PDB file of C-alpha atoms and ligand atoms in Angstrom:
ATOM      1  CA  MET A  11      -0.421  -0.406   7.418  1.00 96.00           C
ATOM      2  CA  LEU A  12       1.015  -3.787   8.317  1.00 98.00           C
ATOM      3  CA  GLY A  13      -0.922  -5.525   5.927  1.00 98.00           C
ATOM      4  CA  ALA A  14       0.386  -3.393   3.253  1.00 98.00           C
ATOM      5  CA  ILE A  15       3.841  -4.516   4.937  1.00 98.00           C
ATOM      6  CA  ILE A  16       3.178  -7.560   4.266  1.00 98.00           C
ATOM      7  CA  GLY A  17       2.252  -7.754   1.375  1.00 98.00           C
ATOM      8  CA  ASP A  18       5.098  -5.688   0.217  1.00 98.00           C
ATOM      9  CA  ILE A  19       7.351  -8.209   2.325  1.00 98.00           C
ATOM     10  CA  VAL A  20       5.394 -11.127   0.430  1.00 98.00           C
ATOM     11  CA  GLY A  21       5.984  -9.933  -3.153  1.00 98.00           C
ATOM     12  CA  SER A  22       9.501  -8.706  -2.762  1.00 97.00           C
ATOM     13  CA  ARG A  23      11.129 -12.320  -4.110  1.00 97.00           C
ATOM     14  CA  PHE A  24       8.507 -12.399  -6.279  1.00 97.00           C
ATOM     15  CA  GLU A  25       8.370  -8.684  -8.502  1.00 94.00           C
ATOM     16  CA  PHE A  26      11.990  -9.294 -10.526  1.00 93.00           C
ATOM     17  CA  ASN A  27      10.615 -13.538 -10.843  1.00 96.00           C
ATOM     18  CA  ASN A  28       7.212 -14.344 -10.554  1.00 97.00           C
ATOM     19  CA  THR A  29       4.886 -16.903  -9.760  1.00 97.00           C
ATOM     20  CA  SER A  30       2.124 -18.527 -10.465  1.00 97.00           C
ATOM     21  CA  ASP A  31       2.318 -21.069  -7.827  1.00 97.00           C
ATOM     22  CA  PHE A  32      -0.800 -20.116  -5.144  1.00 98.00           C
ATOM     23  CA  ASP A  33       0.780 -22.212  -2.400  1.00 98.00           C
ATOM     24  CA  PHE A  34       3.609 -20.263  -2.398  1.00 98.00           C
ATOM     25  CA  GLU A  35       5.964 -20.181   1.088  1.00 98.00           C
ATOM     26  CA  LEU A  36       4.338 -16.284   1.997  1.00 98.00           C
ATOM     27  CA  PHE A  37       8.064 -15.642   4.042  1.00 98.00           C
ATOM     28  CA  ALA A  38      11.641 -16.528   2.564  1.00 97.00           C
ATOM     29  CA  PRO A  39      15.092 -16.094   3.807  1.00 96.00           C
ATOM     30  CA  ALA A  40      15.093 -13.820   0.262  1.00 97.00           C
ATOM     31  CA  CYS A  41      12.089 -11.532   1.643  1.00 98.00           C
ATOM     32  CA  ASP A  42      12.110  -8.216   2.321  1.00 98.00           C
ATOM     33  CA  PHE A  43      10.683  -4.684   2.580  1.00 98.00           C
ATOM     34  CA  THR A  44      10.967  -2.573   0.373  1.00 98.00           C
ATOM     35  CA  ASP A  45       9.944   0.882  -1.035  1.00 98.00           C
ATOM     36  CA  ASP A  46       6.406   0.152  -0.726  1.00 98.00           C
ATOM     37  CA  THR A  47       7.179  -0.602   2.986  1.00 98.00           C
ATOM     38  CA  ILE A  48       9.639   3.001   3.666  1.00 98.00           C
ATOM     39  CA  CYS A  49       7.032   5.568   1.524  1.00 98.00           C
ATOM     40  CA  THR A  50       4.127   3.705   3.453  1.00 98.00           C
ATOM     41  CA  VAL A  51       5.785   4.653   6.565  1.00 98.00           C
ATOM     42  CA  ALA A  52       6.742   8.062   5.277  1.00 98.00           C
ATOM     43  CA  VAL A  53       2.840   8.723   5.350  1.00 98.00           C
ATOM     44  CA  ALA A  54       1.770   7.054   8.264  1.00 98.00           C
ATOM     45  CA  ASP A  55       4.580   8.825   9.994  1.00 98.00           C
ATOM     46  CA  ALA A  56       3.469  12.377   8.025  1.00 98.00           C
ATOM     47  CA  ALA A  57      -0.078  10.966   9.351  1.00 98.00           C
ATOM     48  CA  LEU A  58       0.427  10.484  12.591  1.00 98.00           C
ATOM     49  CA  ASN A  59       2.492  13.285  13.782  1.00 98.00           C
ATOM     50  CA  GLY A  60       1.516  16.169  11.517  1.00 97.00           C
ATOM     51  CA  LYS A  61       4.321  16.784   9.664  1.00 98.00           C
ATOM     52  CA  PRO A  62       4.502  17.336   5.727  1.00 98.00           C
ATOM     53  CA  TYR A  63       4.236  14.707   3.745  1.00 98.00           C
ATOM     54  CA  LYS A  64       6.548  15.664   0.972  1.00 98.00           C
ATOM     55  CA  GLU A  65       9.280  16.194   3.752  1.00 98.00           C
ATOM     56  CA  THR A  66       8.820  13.473   5.606  1.00 98.00           C
ATOM     57  CA  MET A  67       9.048  10.784   2.759  1.00 98.00           C
ATOM     58  CA  LEU A  68      12.035  12.835   1.539  1.00 98.00           C
ATOM     59  CA  GLU A  69      14.120  12.019   5.246  1.00 98.00           C
ATOM     60  CA  TRP A  70      12.620   7.715   4.775  1.00 98.00           C
ATOM     61  CA  CYS A  71      14.131   7.474   1.642  1.00 98.00           C
ATOM     62  CA  ARG A  72      17.001   9.286   2.077  1.00 98.00           C
ATOM     63  CA  LYS A  73      17.569   7.327   4.717  1.00 98.00           C
ATOM     64  CA  TYR A  74      16.984   4.215   3.251  1.00 98.00           C
ATOM     65  CA  PRO A  75      18.635   4.814  -0.167  1.00 96.00           C
ATOM     66  CA  HIS A  76      18.496   1.398  -1.693  1.00 96.00           C
ATOM     67  CA  PRO A  77      16.122  -0.531  -0.840  1.00 97.00           C
ATOM     68  CA  MET A  78      14.956  -3.830  -1.889  1.00 96.00           C
ATOM     69  CA  GLY A  79      13.323  -3.873  -5.456  1.00 94.00           C
ATOM     70  CA  SER A  80      14.922  -0.498  -5.185  1.00 95.00           C
ATOM     71  CA  TYR A  81      13.000   2.979  -6.344  1.00 96.00           C
ATOM     72  CA  GLY A  82      11.168   4.084  -9.669  1.00 93.00           C
ATOM     73  CA  GLY A  83      13.093   5.513 -11.996  1.00 92.00           C
ATOM     74  CA  SER A  84      11.129   9.133 -11.371  1.00 96.00           C
ATOM     75  CA  PHE A  85      11.125   8.746  -7.818  1.00 97.00           C
ATOM     76  CA  ALA A  86      14.707   8.185  -7.127  1.00 97.00           C
ATOM     77  CA  ARG A  87      15.111  11.247  -9.125  1.00 97.00           C
ATOM     78  CA  TRP A  88      12.527  13.226  -7.181  1.00 98.00           C
ATOM     79  CA  ILE A  89      13.632  12.088  -3.722  1.00 97.00           C
ATOM     80  CA  HIS A  90      16.978  13.436  -4.715  1.00 95.00           C
ATOM     81  CA  SER A  91      16.510  16.602  -6.467  1.00 95.00           C
ATOM     82  CA  ALA A  92      16.997  19.549  -5.202  1.00 91.00           C
ATOM     83  CA  ASN A  93      13.782  20.748  -4.660  1.00 90.00           C
ATOM     84  CA  ALA A  94      11.988  18.315  -4.654  1.00 95.00           C
ATOM     85  CA  GLU A  95       8.723  19.132  -7.251  1.00 98.00           C
ATOM     86  CA  PRO A  96       5.585  16.549  -8.191  1.00 98.00           C
ATOM     87  CA  TYR A  97       5.780  14.923 -11.724  1.00 97.00           C
ATOM     88  CA  ASN A  98       2.602  14.595 -12.958  1.00 97.00           C
ATOM     89  CA  SER A  99       2.945  10.576 -11.980  1.00 98.00           C
ATOM     90  CA  PHE A 100       0.084   8.360 -12.443  1.00 98.00           C
ATOM     91  CA  GLY A 101       2.837   5.678 -11.169  1.00 98.00           C
ATOM     92  CA  ASN A 102       0.960   2.959  -8.060  1.00 98.00           C
ATOM     93  CA  GLY A 103       3.376   4.526  -5.886  1.00 98.00           C
ATOM     94  CA  SER A 104       0.692   7.270  -4.648  1.00 98.00           C
ATOM     95  CA  ALA A 105      -1.676   3.899  -4.390  1.00 98.00           C
ATOM     96  CA  MET A 106       0.500   1.255  -2.185  1.00 98.00           C
ATOM     97  CA  ARG A 107       1.384   4.478   0.157  1.00 98.00           C
ATOM     98  CA  VAL A 108      -1.677   5.340   1.393  1.00 98.00           C
ATOM     99  CA  GLY A 109      -2.986   2.702   3.334  1.00 98.00           C
ATOM    100  CA  ALA A 110      -2.369   4.606   6.654  1.00 98.00           C
ATOM    101  CA  ILE A 111      -4.284   7.668   6.457  1.00 98.00           C
ATOM    102  CA  GLY A 112      -7.700   5.501   5.783  1.00 98.00           C
ATOM    103  CA  TRP A 113      -6.951   4.638   9.583  1.00 98.00           C
ATOM    104  CA  LEU A 114      -5.820   7.760  10.992  1.00 98.00           C
ATOM    105  CA  PHE A 115      -8.374  10.072   9.704  1.00 98.00           C
ATOM    106  CA  ASP A 116     -12.193   9.813  10.523  1.00 97.00           C
ATOM    107  CA  THR A 117     -14.337  11.853   8.014  1.00 98.00           C
ATOM    108  CA  GLU A 118     -14.622  10.120   4.726  1.00 98.00           C
ATOM    109  CA  GLU A 119     -14.207  14.395   3.246  1.00 98.00           C
ATOM    110  CA  GLU A 120     -11.158  13.966   5.955  1.00 98.00           C
ATOM    111  CA  VAL A 121      -9.430  10.515   4.101  1.00 98.00           C
ATOM    112  CA  LEU A 122      -9.870  11.948   0.600  1.00 98.00           C
ATOM    113  CA  SER A 123      -8.342  15.956   1.699  1.00 98.00           C
ATOM    114  CA  GLN A 124      -4.949  14.328   2.733  1.00 98.00           C
ATOM    115  CA  ALA A 125      -5.047  10.695   0.668  1.00 98.00           C
ATOM    116  CA  LYS A 126      -4.770  13.754  -2.028  1.00 98.00           C
ATOM    117  CA  LEU A 127      -2.349  16.028  -0.154  1.00 98.00           C
ATOM    118  CA  SER A 128      -0.069  12.253   0.535  1.00 98.00           C
ATOM    119  CA  ALA A 129      -0.542  11.738  -3.287  1.00 98.00           C
ATOM    120  CA  GLU A 130       0.138  15.286  -4.707  1.00 98.00           C
ATOM    121  CA  ILE A 131       3.914  15.851  -3.708  1.00 98.00           C
ATOM    122  CA  THR A 132       4.605  13.322  -6.404  1.00 98.00           C
ATOM    123  CA  HIS A 133       1.112  11.833  -8.220  1.00 98.00           C
ATOM    124  CA  ASN A 134       0.108  15.470  -9.025  1.00 98.00           C
ATOM    125  CA  HIS A 135      -1.848  13.737 -12.131  1.00 98.00           C
ATOM    126  CA  PRO A 136      -5.922  13.006 -11.862  1.00 98.00           C
ATOM    127  CA  GLU A 137      -4.929   8.943 -12.163  1.00 98.00           C
ATOM    128  CA  GLY A 138      -2.101   9.191  -9.535  1.00 98.00           C
ATOM    129  CA  ILE A 139      -4.736  10.943  -6.989  1.00 98.00           C
ATOM    130  CA  LYS A 140      -7.612   8.225  -7.180  1.00 98.00           C
ATOM    131  CA  GLY A 141      -5.815   5.888  -7.022  1.00 98.00           C
ATOM    132  CA  ALA A 142      -4.531   6.975  -3.919  1.00 99.00           C
ATOM    133  CA  GLN A 143      -7.832   8.617  -2.688  1.00 98.00           C
ATOM    134  CA  ALA A 144      -9.685   5.075  -3.403  1.00 99.00           C
ATOM    135  CA  VAL A 145      -7.268   3.091  -1.540  1.00 99.00           C
ATOM    136  CA  ALA A 146      -7.600   5.316   1.172  1.00 99.00           C
ATOM    137  CA  LEU A 147     -11.499   5.158   1.369  1.00 99.00           C
ATOM    138  CA  ALA A 148     -11.989   0.828   0.675  1.00 99.00           C
ATOM    139  CA  VAL A 149      -9.522   0.947   4.027  1.00 98.00           C
ATOM    140  CA  TYR A 150     -11.657   3.575   5.961  1.00 98.00           C
ATOM    141  CA  LEU A 151     -15.393   2.638   4.657  1.00 98.00           C
ATOM    142  CA  ALA A 152     -14.072  -1.012   5.876  1.00 98.00           C
ATOM    143  CA  ARG A 153     -12.372  -0.335   8.785  1.00 98.00           C
ATOM    144  CA  LYS A 154     -15.858   1.830   9.393  1.00 98.00           C
ATOM    145  CA  GLY A 155     -17.104  -1.876   9.517  1.00 97.00           C
ATOM    146  CA  GLU A 156     -18.942  -1.479   6.314  1.00 98.00           C
ATOM    147  CA  THR A 157     -19.188  -5.068   4.277  1.00 98.00           C
ATOM    148  CA  LYS A 158     -17.228  -5.615   1.447  1.00 98.00           C
ATOM    149  CA  GLU A 159     -19.280  -6.042  -1.381  1.00 98.00           C
ATOM    150  CA  ALA A 160     -20.716  -1.927  -0.054  1.00 98.00           C
ATOM    151  CA  VAL A 161     -16.246  -1.172   0.103  1.00 98.00           C
ATOM    152  CA  LEU A 162     -16.159  -2.486  -3.596  1.00 98.00           C
ATOM    153  CA  GLU A 163     -19.569  -0.722  -4.798  1.00 98.00           C
ATOM    154  CA  ARG A 164     -18.395   2.681  -3.805  1.00 98.00           C
ATOM    155  CA  MET A 165     -14.665   1.233  -5.793  1.00 98.00           C
ATOM    156  CA  ARG A 166     -16.905   1.035  -8.097  1.00 98.00           C
ATOM    157  CA  ASP A 167     -17.726   5.277  -9.017  1.00 98.00           C
ATOM    158  CA  TYR A 168     -13.537   4.452  -9.575  1.00 98.00           C
ATOM    159  CA  TYR A 169     -13.207   1.610 -11.619  1.00 98.00           C
ATOM    160  CA  PRO A 170     -16.223   1.001 -13.018  1.00 98.00           C
ATOM    161  CA  THR A 171     -14.435  -2.697 -14.063  1.00 98.00           C
ATOM    162  CA  PHE A 172     -12.437  -4.514 -12.147  1.00 98.00           C
ATOM    163  CA  THR A 173     -10.430  -7.375 -13.203  1.00 98.00           C
ATOM    164  CA  THR A 174     -10.485 -11.165 -12.763  1.00 98.00           C
ATOM    165  CA  PRO A 175      -7.744 -12.624 -10.971  1.00 98.00           C
ATOM    166  CA  ARG A 176      -6.490 -15.352 -13.058  1.00 97.00           C
ATOM    167  CA  LEU A 177      -2.982 -16.775 -11.836  1.00 97.00           C
ATOM    168  CA  GLY A 178       0.253 -16.124 -13.600  1.00 97.00           C
ATOM    169  CA  ALA A 179      -2.249 -13.745 -16.300  1.00 96.00           C
ATOM    170  CA  ASN A 180      -1.461 -10.514 -14.910  1.00 96.00           C
ATOM    171  CA  PRO A 181       0.536  -8.649 -17.055  1.00 96.00           C
ATOM    172  CA  PHE A 182       3.247  -5.621 -15.079  1.00 96.00           C
ATOM    173  CA  ASN A 183       1.958  -2.743 -15.008  1.00 96.00           C
ATOM    174  CA  GLU A 184       2.846   0.138 -12.751  1.00 96.00           C
ATOM    175  CA  THR A 185       0.432   2.716 -13.565  1.00 98.00           C
ATOM    176  CA  CYS A 186      -2.681   2.835 -10.728  1.00 98.00           C
ATOM    177  CA  GLN A 187      -5.336   2.877 -13.559  1.00 98.00           C
ATOM    178  CA  GLY A 188      -3.660  -0.307 -14.729  1.00 98.00           C
ATOM    179  CA  THR A 189      -3.410  -2.099 -10.754  1.00 98.00           C
ATOM    180  CA  LEU A 190      -6.586  -0.820  -9.003  1.00 98.00           C
ATOM    181  CA  PRO A 191      -8.782  -2.642 -10.845  1.00 98.00           C
ATOM    182  CA  ILE A 192      -6.614  -6.509 -10.065  1.00 98.00           C
ATOM    183  CA  CYS A 193      -6.075  -5.507  -6.798  1.00 98.00           C
ATOM    184  CA  LEU A 194     -10.324  -4.933  -6.090  1.00 98.00           C
ATOM    185  CA  GLY A 195     -11.285  -7.902  -7.968  1.00 98.00           C
ATOM    186  CA  ILE A 196      -8.593  -9.650  -6.018  1.00 98.00           C
ATOM    187  CA  ILE A 197     -10.436  -8.470  -2.800  1.00 98.00           C
ATOM    188  CA  ASP A 198     -13.090  -9.062  -4.479  1.00 98.00           C
ATOM    189  CA  LYS A 199     -12.150 -12.872  -5.358  1.00 98.00           C
ATOM    190  CA  ALA A 200     -10.990 -13.426  -1.770  1.00 98.00           C
ATOM    191  CA  ASN A 201     -12.684 -14.990   1.655  1.00 98.00           C
ATOM    192  CA  ASP A 202     -10.104 -13.176   3.877  1.00 98.00           C
ATOM    193  CA  PHE A 203      -6.500 -12.014   4.915  1.00 98.00           C
ATOM    194  CA  GLU A 204      -4.379 -14.902   3.270  1.00 98.00           C
ATOM    195  CA  GLU A 205      -6.023 -16.310  -0.023  1.00 98.00           C
ATOM    196  CA  ALA A 206      -6.447 -12.149  -0.749  1.00 98.00           C
ATOM    197  CA  LEU A 207      -2.448 -11.925  -0.393  1.00 98.00           C
ATOM    198  CA  ARG A 208      -1.702 -15.039  -2.172  1.00 98.00           C
ATOM    199  CA  TYR A 209      -3.993 -13.990  -5.202  1.00 98.00           C
ATOM    200  CA  ALA A 210      -1.594 -10.667  -4.924  1.00 98.00           C
ATOM    201  CA  ILE A 211       1.256 -12.420  -5.576  1.00 98.00           C
ATOM    202  CA  ALA A 212       0.260 -15.257  -8.075  1.00 98.00           C
ATOM    203  CA  VAL A 213      -1.374 -13.265 -10.081  1.00 98.00           C
ATOM    204  CA  GLY A 214       2.107 -11.284 -11.962  1.00 98.00           C
ATOM    205  CA  GLY A 215       3.102  -8.299 -12.507  1.00 97.00           C
ATOM    206  CA  ASP A 216       4.370  -5.951 -10.043  1.00 96.00           C
ATOM    207  CA  SER A 217       3.848  -7.970  -7.317  1.00 97.00           C
ATOM    208  CA  ASP A 218       4.922  -6.211  -3.764  1.00 97.00           C
ATOM    209  CA  THR A 219       3.451  -3.121  -5.178  1.00 97.00           C
ATOM    210  CA  ILE A 220      -0.183  -5.191  -5.895  1.00 98.00           C
ATOM    211  CA  GLY A 221       0.220  -7.015  -2.589  1.00 98.00           C
ATOM    212  CA  ALA A 222       0.742  -4.276  -0.858  1.00 98.00           C
ATOM    213  CA  ILE A 223      -2.521  -2.077  -2.088  1.00 98.00           C
ATOM    214  CA  VAL A 224      -4.513  -5.598  -1.358  1.00 98.00           C
ATOM    215  CA  GLY A 225      -2.940  -6.349   2.013  1.00 98.00           C
ATOM    216  CA  ALA A 226      -3.919  -2.920   3.322  1.00 98.00           C
ATOM    217  CA  ILE A 227      -7.403  -2.827   2.288  1.00 98.00           C
ATOM    218  CA  ALA A 228      -7.553  -7.230   2.480  1.00 98.00           C
ATOM    219  CA  GLU A 229      -6.345  -5.701   7.247  1.00 98.00           C
ATOM    220  CA  ALA A 230      -9.339  -3.609   6.766  1.00 98.00           C
ATOM    221  CA  ILE A 231     -11.401  -5.878   5.681  1.00 98.00           C
ATOM    222  CA  TRP A 232     -10.707  -9.217   7.162  1.00 98.00           C
ATOM    223  CA  GLY A 233      -8.076  -8.335  10.571  1.00 98.00           C
ATOM    224  CA  ILE A 234      -4.458  -9.790  10.376  1.00 98.00           C
ATOM    225  CA  PRO A 235      -3.991 -13.465  11.454  1.00 98.00           C
ATOM    226  CA  GLU A 236      -1.568 -12.982  14.697  1.00 98.00           C
ATOM    227  CA  ALA A 237       0.717 -15.443  13.346  1.00 98.00           C
ATOM    228  CA  ILE A 238       1.356 -14.327   9.240  1.00 98.00           C
ATOM    229  CA  LYS A 239       1.284 -11.154  11.856  1.00 98.00           C
ATOM    230  CA  ALA A 240       4.203 -11.943  14.141  1.00 98.00           C
ATOM    231  CA  GLU A 241       6.902 -13.130  10.839  1.00 98.00           C
ATOM    232  CA  ALA A 242       6.059 -10.440   9.063  1.00 98.00           C
ATOM    233  CA  LEU A 243       7.084  -7.855  12.456  1.00 98.00           C
ATOM    234  CA  THR A 244      10.972 -10.505  12.368  1.00 98.00           C
ATOM    235  CA  TYR A 245      11.664  -8.156   9.174  1.00 98.00           C
ATOM    236  CA  LEU A 246      10.898  -4.722   9.925  1.00 98.00           C
ATOM    237  CA  PRO A 247      14.315  -2.640  12.064  1.00 98.00           C
ATOM    238  CA  THR A 248      13.986  -0.500  15.080  1.00 98.00           C
ATOM    239  CA  ASP A 249      12.587   3.111  13.210  1.00 98.00           C
ATOM    240  CA  ILE A 250      10.462   1.694  11.341  1.00 98.00           C
ATOM    241  CA  MET A 251       8.847  -0.235  14.292  1.00 98.00           C
ATOM    242  CA  TYR A 252       8.838   3.072  15.966  1.00 98.00           C
ATOM    243  CA  ILE A 253       6.253   4.567  13.988  1.00 98.00           C
ATOM    244  CA  TYR A 254       4.203   1.112  13.836  1.00 98.00           C
ATOM    245  CA  ASP A 255       3.926   0.903  17.475  1.00 98.00           C
ATOM    246  CA  GLN A 256       3.076   4.141  17.211  1.00 98.00           C
ATOM    247  CA  PHE A 257       0.519   3.608  14.903  1.00 98.00           C
ATOM    248  CA  VAL A 258      -0.989   0.176  16.993  1.00 98.00           C
ATOM    249  CA  GLU A 259      -1.429   2.522  19.436  1.00 97.00           C
ATOM    250  CA  LYS A 260      -2.963   5.065  18.082  1.00 97.00           C
ATOM    251  CA  THR A 261      -5.297   3.231  16.403  1.00 96.00           C
ATOM    252  CA  ALA A 262      -6.383   0.302  18.985  1.00 92.00           C
ATOM    253  CA  LYS A 263      -8.479   3.027  20.479  1.00 81.00           C
ATOM    254  CA  LYS A 264     -10.535   3.065  17.137  1.00 74.00           C
TER     255      LYS A 264
HETATM  256 MG1   MG B  26       8.671  -2.468  -4.459  1.00 82.01          MG
END
């Protein structure tokens, strides 16, 4: 969960101002958490506290109506509509918010079914659901001790071809099917959390969301260096910290 939040914060200042510099400063005054963090926290809150995904997502997003980078157009309309029905999205939003589910449920079947539930409140297109299930499963398998290679092998059932990361070469793409292959290619190429995070941003494209997806998977594979963790937490307000602390307490025993 914190891996996704870190990727979001680190990528926030590059979403609309890409960098291809691998050695960029991870944290800068211009960084903030964005929609990816808010939605990740909403999914975690629902899963931790047995609350419905839809109402919990609406509650968090309405509480934070103007995050840095703002919400995607269709999602913003969904947040403010009276009945908030799913809109057949295959945007990468279903995949960027799902990480906590891989930690909070303890069988593959449950992880996949909860990922689907979390996605289909908005992203009920098959590619939207698939993106969420793939990320949640990758997190689950890694935190259960599977090797990176074994996790990626399972991911080929979802995305047979990964994209090899090249600095500055990734086009802006907000779909699951356009985002997951580069995220998995980054995990394949990287050797630790920070390297994965740097690739996630320096390839270009939808930086904060690639950061969030790569960060979620990288956390489960390698863990997060303490210095990066400590710096990231300084960006979070108390209500998000409250959910984060709940999450840490719950997953510490796993
Ligand atoms: Mg964002």
